[in-house]
Amino acid sequence: MKNFTYYRPTTAEQAVALLEARFGNTEMLAGGTDLLSLQKDYIAQPARVVSLNGIAGLNTITIGQRSVTIGAGVTLAAIAGHVQLSRLFPALASAAGEIGGPQIRNMGTLGGNLCQRNRCWYFRDEHSPCLLRGGNRCSAIEGENKYHAIFTANHRCVIASPSTLATGLIALGASAEILGPQNRRRTVELAKFYRAPAAANEREHTLAANELITSVTIPVRGLTNAAYEVRQKQSSDWPIVQCAVAFSAGRNGEKATGVRIVLSHVAPTPMIAEAAGRAVENRAITAVAATAAGRAAAEGAKPLSQNGYKVRLVEVAVKRALMIAAGLPRYWEA
Ligand SMILES: Cc1cc2nc3c(=O)[nH]c(=O)nc-3n(C[C@H](O)[C@H](O)[C@H](O)COP(=O)(O)OP(=O)(O)OC[C@H]3O[C@@H](n4cnc5c(N)ncnc54)[C@H](O)[C@@H]3O)c2cc1C
């Protein structure tokens, strides 16, 4: 690992003042579960590391009548184990509980989860050409791509979005509170937070290099919600496909309205599956309706040479997430 200077500010404003206008030379450190492995592999080589761990107030959860605010420094374990979060937002809490193993969940934070870098093995191998490390091509497009995006139209880099918390948060209509230089604060809907990067100075999100997330706010609207992950391994890995759903009513045979269905691990950013939402909008959620939504979600997929299998997994993930949310029998657990 390259030597670096370590900073430990005690306020978010001080942390922002230490950041730079371009990514690379200075990086923020939260739990370190992603950043440190990137440093060890020489993918990230910051000369300065700014720890967020001495900042008071980043690790609180506030439950209000109309919204819930979760500090960026709250750990994944705290989210997974929070009784009220689990009751209000199972799509979020269940996903947090599935991440990695206990060590990762105890160190990893909400902010770090949302801003983690992608899992492409070419990106994470310092010897492979990669657009995101200044190369002139994406090695995955013609290479080993079984875990990459299947919605690839117009993308020069075919990473799959890694965060499984973003999916549920987008379904629930959550926003990130962001602090930048000169104490500039802004709020961004997580649905608009992500971007598909294609160059070395771009990240998977729209934060500037000198901005940080202070917290995430989730509106309390009484939405029925759930997430489902298709996993190859039960722990210590990311899912292959994940789906989160949220809607009003939709249980006990009632019609679901305002349906939002979000997918991750299938495109460079989390993806709202609009056609799938329309397929069940204003309908009772049954196994048949959920199957139709799954098929609609998979429309438009353009898989790569090795990941056509993910198209079927999208259908399954959407169907099962809808069925869990609607309280229908989980036939796959029988
Ligand atoms: C074995 C394993 C399995 C995993 N499985 C999953 C999974 O299933 N689903 C999933 O979603 N994740 C998974 N992860 C990833 C894990 O969730 C992340 O590594 C963790 O959440 C990152 O949080 P951190 O606090 O450690 O971030 P760090 O490593 O400290 O930081 C990660 C990145 O976020 C930036 N950052 C951190 N905090 C902020 C902030 N407040 N504002 C702006 N930028 C910030 C950092 O600068 C850095 O670029 C897995 C990780 C491992 C090792």
Coordinates of C-alpha atoms and ligand atoms in Angstrom, one line a residue:
M1 CA 0.0 0.0 0.0
K2 CA 1.3 3.5 -0.8
N3 CA 2.0 5.7 2.2
F4 CA -0.5 8.4 2.9
T5 CA -1.1 11.2 5.3
Y6 CA -4.0 10.5 7.7
Y7 CA -6.5 13.2 8.8
R8 CA -9.1 12.9 11.4
P9 CA -11.4 15.9 11.4
T10 CA -14.1 16.3 14.1
T11 CA -16.7 18.1 12.0
A12 CA -18.1 17.5 8.5
E13 CA -17.1 21.0 7.5
Q14 CA -13.5 20.3 8.4
A15 CA -13.6 17.1 6.4
V16 CA -14.9 18.9 3.3
A17 CA -12.2 21.5 3.6
L18 CA -9.6 18.7 3.5
L19 CA -11.1 17.3 0.2
E20 CA -9.9 18.2 -3.2
A21 CA -11.8 19.2 -6.4
R22 CA -10.6 16.0 -8.2
F23 CA -10.8 12.4 -7.1
G24 CA -7.7 10.4 -6.5
N25 CA -5.2 12.3 -4.4
T26 CA -7.5 12.5 -1.4
E27 CA -10.0 9.9 -0.4
M28 CA -12.6 9.7 2.5
L29 CA -12.4 6.8 4.8
A30 CA -15.5 5.5 6.7
G31 CA -15.4 1.8 7.8
G32 CA -12.6 1.1 5.2
T33 CA -14.1 -2.2 4.1
D34 CA -13.9 -1.1 0.4
L35 CA -11.3 1.7 0.4
L36 CA -8.6 -0.3 2.2
S37 CA -8.9 -3.2 -0.2
L38 CA -8.6 -0.8 -3.2
Q39 CA -5.5 0.7 -1.6
K40 CA -3.9 -2.7 -1.0
D41 CA -4.5 -3.6 -4.6
Y42 CA -3.0 -0.2 -5.8
I43 CA -6.3 0.7 -7.5
A44 CA -6.7 3.6 -5.1
Q45 CA -3.4 5.3 -4.3
P46 CA -4.4 8.4 -2.3
A47 CA -1.6 10.6 -0.8
R48 CA -4.2 11.8 1.8
V49 CA -6.9 9.9 3.6
V50 CA -9.6 11.8 5.5
S51 CA -11.3 9.7 8.2
L52 CA -14.9 10.5 8.9
N53 CA -14.9 8.5 12.1
G54 CA -14.2 11.4 14.4
I55 CA -17.2 13.4 13.2
A56 CA -19.9 13.7 15.8
G57 CA -23.5 13.2 14.6
L58 CA -22.9 11.0 11.6
N59 CA -24.0 7.9 13.3
T60 CA -27.5 8.6 14.6
I61 CA -30.8 7.3 13.5
T62 CA -33.8 9.7 13.9
I63 CA -37.3 8.3 13.6
G64 CA -39.8 11.1 12.9
Q65 CA -43.5 11.0 12.1
R66 CA -43.0 11.9 8.5
S67 CA -39.4 10.8 7.8
V68 CA -36.5 8.8 9.1
T69 CA -33.0 10.1 8.9
I70 CA -30.0 7.8 9.0
G71 CA -26.5 9.3 9.5
A72 CA -23.9 8.3 6.8
G73 CA -21.7 6.8 9.5
V74 CA -24.4 4.4 10.8
T75 CA -23.1 0.8 10.5
L76 CA -24.8 -1.8 8.4
A77 CA -25.2 -3.9 11.5
A78 CA -27.1 -1.0 13.2
I79 CA -29.4 -0.7 10.3
A80 CA -30.0 -4.5 10.1
G81 CA -30.7 -4.7 13.8
H82 CA -32.9 -1.7 14.3
V83 CA -36.4 -2.8 15.2
Q84 CA -38.3 0.3 13.9
L85 CA -36.3 0.3 10.6
S86 CA -37.0 -3.4 10.1
R87 CA -40.7 -2.7 10.7
L88 CA -41.0 0.4 8.5
F89 CA -38.4 -0.5 5.8
P90 CA -37.9 -4.2 5.4
A91 CA -36.5 -3.6 1.9
L92 CA -33.6 -1.7 3.5
A93 CA -33.1 -3.7 6.8
S94 CA -33.2 -7.1 5.2
A95 CA -30.7 -6.1 2.6
A96 CA -28.4 -4.7 5.3
G97 CA -28.6 -8.0 7.2
E98 CA -27.6 -9.9 4.0
I99 CA -24.4 -8.0 3.4
G100 CA -21.0 -9.7 3.7
G101 CA -20.6 -11.2 7.2
P102 CA -20.7 -9.8 10.8
Q103 CA -17.2 -8.2 10.4
I104 CA -18.2 -6.3 7.3
R105 CA -21.6 -5.3 8.8
N106 CA -20.0 -4.0 12.0
M107 CA -17.4 -1.9 10.1
G108 CA -19.2 -0.9 6.9
T109 CA -21.3 2.2 7.0
L110 CA -24.3 3.5 5.0
G111 CA -22.3 6.3 3.3
G112 CA -19.6 3.8 2.3
N113 CA -22.1 1.4 1.1
L114 CA -23.7 3.9 -1.2
C115 CA -20.4 5.2 -2.5
Q116 CA -18.5 1.8 -2.8
R117 CA -16.7 1.2 -6.0
N118 CA -17.9 -1.4 -8.5
R119 CA -16.8 -5.1 -8.3
C120 CA -15.5 -5.5 -11.9
W121 CA -12.5 -7.8 -11.7
Y122 CA -10.8 -5.8 -14.5
F123 CA -11.3 -2.6 -12.6
R124 CA -9.8 -4.2 -9.5
D125 CA -6.8 -5.7 -11.3
E126 CA -4.1 -3.0 -11.7
H127 CA -2.7 -4.8 -14.8
S128 CA -5.9 -5.0 -16.8
P129 CA -7.0 -2.2 -19.2
C130 CA -10.0 -0.4 -17.8
L131 CA -11.7 2.8 -18.8
L132 CA -12.2 3.7 -15.1
R133 CA -8.4 3.6 -14.5
G134 CA -7.5 5.6 -17.6
G135 CA -7.4 2.8 -20.1
N136 CA -8.8 3.1 -23.6
R137 CA -11.2 0.2 -23.5
C138 CA -13.5 -1.8 -21.2
S139 CA -12.0 -5.3 -20.9
A140 CA -15.3 -6.9 -19.8
I141 CA -17.2 -6.2 -23.0
E142 CA -15.2 -8.9 -24.9
G143 CA -13.8 -10.6 -21.8
E144 CA -15.0 -12.5 -18.7
N145 CA -18.4 -10.8 -18.1
K146 CA -20.6 -13.3 -16.3
Y147 CA -21.3 -11.0 -13.3
H148 CA -21.6 -7.7 -15.3
A149 CA -24.5 -5.6 -16.6
I150 CA -27.2 -7.1 -18.8
F151 CA -28.8 -3.7 -19.6
T152 CA -25.8 -2.5 -21.6
A153 CA -27.3 -0.3 -24.4
N154 CA -25.2 2.9 -24.7
H155 CA -22.7 1.9 -22.0
R156 CA -19.0 2.0 -22.7
C157 CA -18.3 0.4 -19.3
V158 CA -20.4 -2.5 -18.3
I159 CA -20.0 -2.7 -14.5
A160 CA -23.0 -3.8 -12.4
S161 CA -24.1 -1.4 -9.6
P162 CA -22.9 -3.0 -6.3
S163 CA -24.9 -1.4 -3.5
T164 CA -27.8 -3.4 -2.2
L165 CA -28.9 -0.7 0.2
A166 CA -29.4 1.8 -2.7
T167 CA -32.0 -0.4 -4.3
G168 CA -34.4 -0.4 -1.4
L169 CA -33.7 3.3 -0.6
I170 CA -34.6 4.2 -4.2
A171 CA -37.8 2.2 -4.1
L172 CA -38.7 4.0 -0.9
G173 CA -38.0 7.5 -2.4
A174 CA -35.1 8.3 -0.1
S175 CA -32.7 11.3 -0.6
A176 CA -29.1 11.9 0.4
E177 CA -28.1 15.0 2.3
I178 CA -24.9 16.3 0.9
L179 CA -22.3 18.8 2.2
G180 CA -19.9 20.6 -0.1
P181 CA -17.4 23.5 0.1
Q182 CA -18.5 26.9 1.6
N183 CA -21.0 25.0 3.7
R184 CA -23.1 24.3 0.6
R185 CA -25.8 21.8 1.4
R186 CA -28.0 20.0 -1.1
T187 CA -30.5 17.2 -1.2
V188 CA -30.4 14.6 -4.0
E189 CA -33.0 11.9 -4.5
L190 CA -31.1 8.6 -4.5
A191 CA -33.0 7.8 -7.7
K192 CA -30.8 10.5 -9.3
F193 CA -27.6 10.0 -7.3
Y194 CA -26.0 7.4 -9.6
R195 CA -24.3 7.7 -12.9
A196 CA -22.6 5.3 -15.3
P197 CA -18.9 6.2 -15.2
A198 CA -16.7 5.8 -18.3
A199 CA -13.4 7.6 -17.3
A200 CA -10.8 7.7 -14.6
N201 CA -12.0 10.9 -13.0
E202 CA -15.6 9.7 -12.8
R203 CA -17.3 7.8 -10.0
E204 CA -20.4 5.6 -9.9
H205 CA -22.2 8.5 -8.3
T206 CA -22.7 12.2 -8.9
L207 CA -21.0 13.5 -5.8
A208 CA -18.2 16.0 -6.5
A209 CA -14.8 14.9 -5.1
N210 CA -15.1 17.6 -2.4
E211 CA -18.6 16.7 -1.3
L212 CA -19.7 14.1 1.3
I213 CA -23.0 12.5 2.3
T214 CA -24.0 13.4 5.8
S215 CA -27.2 11.4 6.0
V216 CA -30.0 9.7 4.1
T217 CA -33.7 10.6 4.7
I218 CA -36.5 8.2 3.9
P219 CA -40.1 9.5 3.8
V220 CA -42.5 7.6 6.1
R221 CA -45.5 6.9 3.8
G222 CA -46.6 3.6 5.0
L223 CA -45.4 1.9 1.9
T224 CA -45.5 -1.9 1.6
N225 CA -41.9 -2.9 0.7
A226 CA -39.5 -5.8 0.4
A227 CA -36.3 -6.9 -1.3
Y228 CA -35.2 -10.2 -2.8
E229 CA -31.6 -11.2 -3.7
V230 CA -30.5 -14.0 -6.0
R231 CA -27.3 -15.2 -4.4
Q232 CA -24.7 -17.7 -5.4
K233 CA -23.3 -17.8 -1.9
Q234 CA -25.3 -17.2 1.4
S235 CA -22.6 -14.9 2.8
S236 CA -19.4 -12.9 2.0
D237 CA -20.4 -12.0 -1.5
W238 CA -22.7 -9.6 -3.4
P239 CA -25.9 -11.0 -5.0
I240 CA -26.0 -11.7 -8.7
V241 CA -29.4 -9.9 -9.1
Q242 CA -31.3 -7.9 -6.5
C243 CA -34.8 -6.4 -6.6
A244 CA -36.6 -4.0 -4.2
V245 CA -40.2 -3.0 -4.5
A246 CA -42.4 -0.5 -2.7
F247 CA -46.1 0.4 -3.2
S248 CA -49.2 1.6 -1.4
A249 CA -51.7 -1.0 -0.1
G250 CA -51.3 -4.2 -2.2
R251 CA -51.7 -6.7 0.7
N252 CA -54.7 -8.9 1.5
G253 CA -55.9 -8.7 -2.1
E254 CA -56.0 -4.9 -2.2
K255 CA -54.8 -3.2 -5.4
A256 CA -51.2 -1.9 -5.3
T257 CA -50.6 1.7 -6.3
G258 CA -47.6 3.9 -6.8
V259 CA -45.5 0.8 -7.5
R260 CA -41.8 1.3 -7.8
I261 CA -39.6 -1.7 -8.7
V262 CA -35.8 -1.2 -8.6
L263 CA -33.1 -3.6 -9.8
S264 CA -29.4 -3.7 -9.0
H265 CA -26.4 -5.7 -10.3
V266 CA -27.9 -5.6 -13.8
A267 CA -26.8 -2.2 -15.1
P268 CA -24.0 0.3 -14.3
T269 CA -26.5 2.1 -12.0
P270 CA -29.5 0.9 -10.0
M271 CA -32.4 0.8 -12.4
I272 CA -36.0 1.6 -11.9
A273 CA -37.9 -1.0 -13.9
E274 CA -40.7 1.3 -15.2
A275 CA -42.5 -1.3 -17.3
A276 CA -42.5 -3.8 -14.4
G277 CA -44.1 -1.2 -12.2
R278 CA -46.8 -0.5 -14.8
A279 CA -47.5 -4.2 -15.1
V280 CA -48.8 -4.4 -11.5
E281 CA -50.0 -0.8 -11.0
N282 CA -53.5 -0.6 -9.7
R283 CA -53.8 -4.4 -9.7
A284 CA -54.0 -6.9 -6.9
I285 CA -50.5 -8.6 -6.5
T286 CA -51.0 -12.3 -7.3
A287 CA -48.4 -14.8 -8.4
V288 CA -49.6 -14.3 -11.9
A289 CA -49.3 -10.5 -11.8
A290 CA -45.9 -10.8 -10.2
T291 CA -44.8 -13.1 -13.0
A292 CA -45.9 -10.6 -15.6
A293 CA -44.0 -7.8 -13.8
G294 CA -40.9 -10.0 -13.8
R295 CA -41.2 -10.5 -17.6
A296 CA -41.7 -6.8 -18.1
A297 CA -38.6 -6.0 -16.0
A298 CA -36.4 -8.2 -18.2
E299 CA -37.5 -6.5 -21.5
G300 CA -34.8 -4.5 -23.2
A301 CA -31.9 -6.5 -21.6
K302 CA -28.9 -6.8 -23.9
P303 CA -26.7 -9.4 -22.1
L304 CA -23.0 -9.9 -22.8
S305 CA -21.5 -13.1 -24.0
Q306 CA -21.5 -14.9 -20.6
N307 CA -24.4 -13.4 -18.6
G308 CA -27.6 -14.2 -20.5
Y309 CA -28.6 -16.3 -17.4
K310 CA -29.2 -13.1 -15.5
V311 CA -32.2 -12.2 -17.6
R312 CA -34.2 -15.1 -16.1
L313 CA -32.9 -14.1 -12.6
V314 CA -34.4 -10.7 -13.1
E315 CA -37.8 -12.2 -13.8
V316 CA -37.4 -14.4 -10.6
A317 CA -36.1 -11.6 -8.4
V318 CA -39.0 -9.2 -9.3
K319 CA -41.6 -11.9 -8.9
R320 CA -40.4 -13.0 -5.5
A321 CA -39.8 -9.4 -4.2
L322 CA -43.4 -8.6 -5.1
M323 CA -44.8 -11.7 -3.5
I324 CA -42.8 -11.2 -0.3
A325 CA -44.1 -7.6 -0.1
A326 CA -47.7 -8.7 -0.8
G327 CA -47.5 -11.3 1.9
L328 CA -48.0 -14.2 -0.5
P329 CA -46.7 -17.7 0.2
R330 CA -43.0 -18.1 -0.5
Y331 CA -43.3 -21.2 -2.7
W332 CA -39.5 -21.3 -3.1
E333 CA -38.9 -21.9 0.6
A334 CA -41.2 -24.9 0.8
Ligands
LIG1 C1 -17.1 -9.9 1.5 C2 -17.9 -8.7 1.2 C3 -19.3 -8.9 0.9 C4 -20.1 -7.7 0.6 N1 -21.4 -7.9 0.2 C5 -22.1 -6.8 -0.1 C6 -23.5 -6.9 -0.5 O1 -24.1 -7.9 -0.6 N2 -24.1 -5.7 -0.8 C7 -23.6 -4.5 -0.7 O2 -24.2 -3.5 -0.9 N3 -22.3 -4.4 -0.3 C8 -21.6 -5.5 0.0 N4 -20.3 -5.3 0.4 C9 -19.7 -4.0 0.4 C10 -19.8 -3.3 1.8 O3 -21.2 -3.1 2.0 C11 -19.0 -2.0 1.6 O4 -17.7 -2.4 1.6 C12 -19.3 -1.1 2.8 O5 -20.6 -0.8 3.0 C13 -18.5 0.1 2.6 O6 -18.6 0.9 3.8 P1 -17.4 1.5 4.5 O7 -17.9 2.4 5.6 O8 -16.4 0.4 4.9 O9 -16.7 2.3 3.3 P2 -15.2 2.7 3.0 O10 -14.5 1.6 2.5 O11 -14.6 3.5 4.1 O12 -15.5 3.7 1.8 C14 -16.0 3.3 0.6 C15 -16.1 4.5 -0.4 O13 -17.1 5.3 0.0 C16 -16.6 6.7 0.2 N5 -17.4 7.2 1.3 C17 -17.5 6.6 2.6 N6 -18.3 7.4 3.3 C18 -18.7 8.4 2.6 C19 -19.6 9.5 2.8 N7 -20.2 9.7 3.9 N8 -19.8 10.4 1.7 C20 -19.1 10.2 0.6 N9 -18.3 9.2 0.3 C21 -18.1 8.3 1.3 C22 -15.1 6.4 0.4 O14 -14.4 7.6 0.1 C23 -14.8 5.3 -0.5 O15 -14.7 5.7 -1.8 C24 -19.5 -6.4 0.7 C25 -18.2 -6.3 1.1 C26 -17.4 -7.4 1.4 C27 -15.9 -7.2 1.7

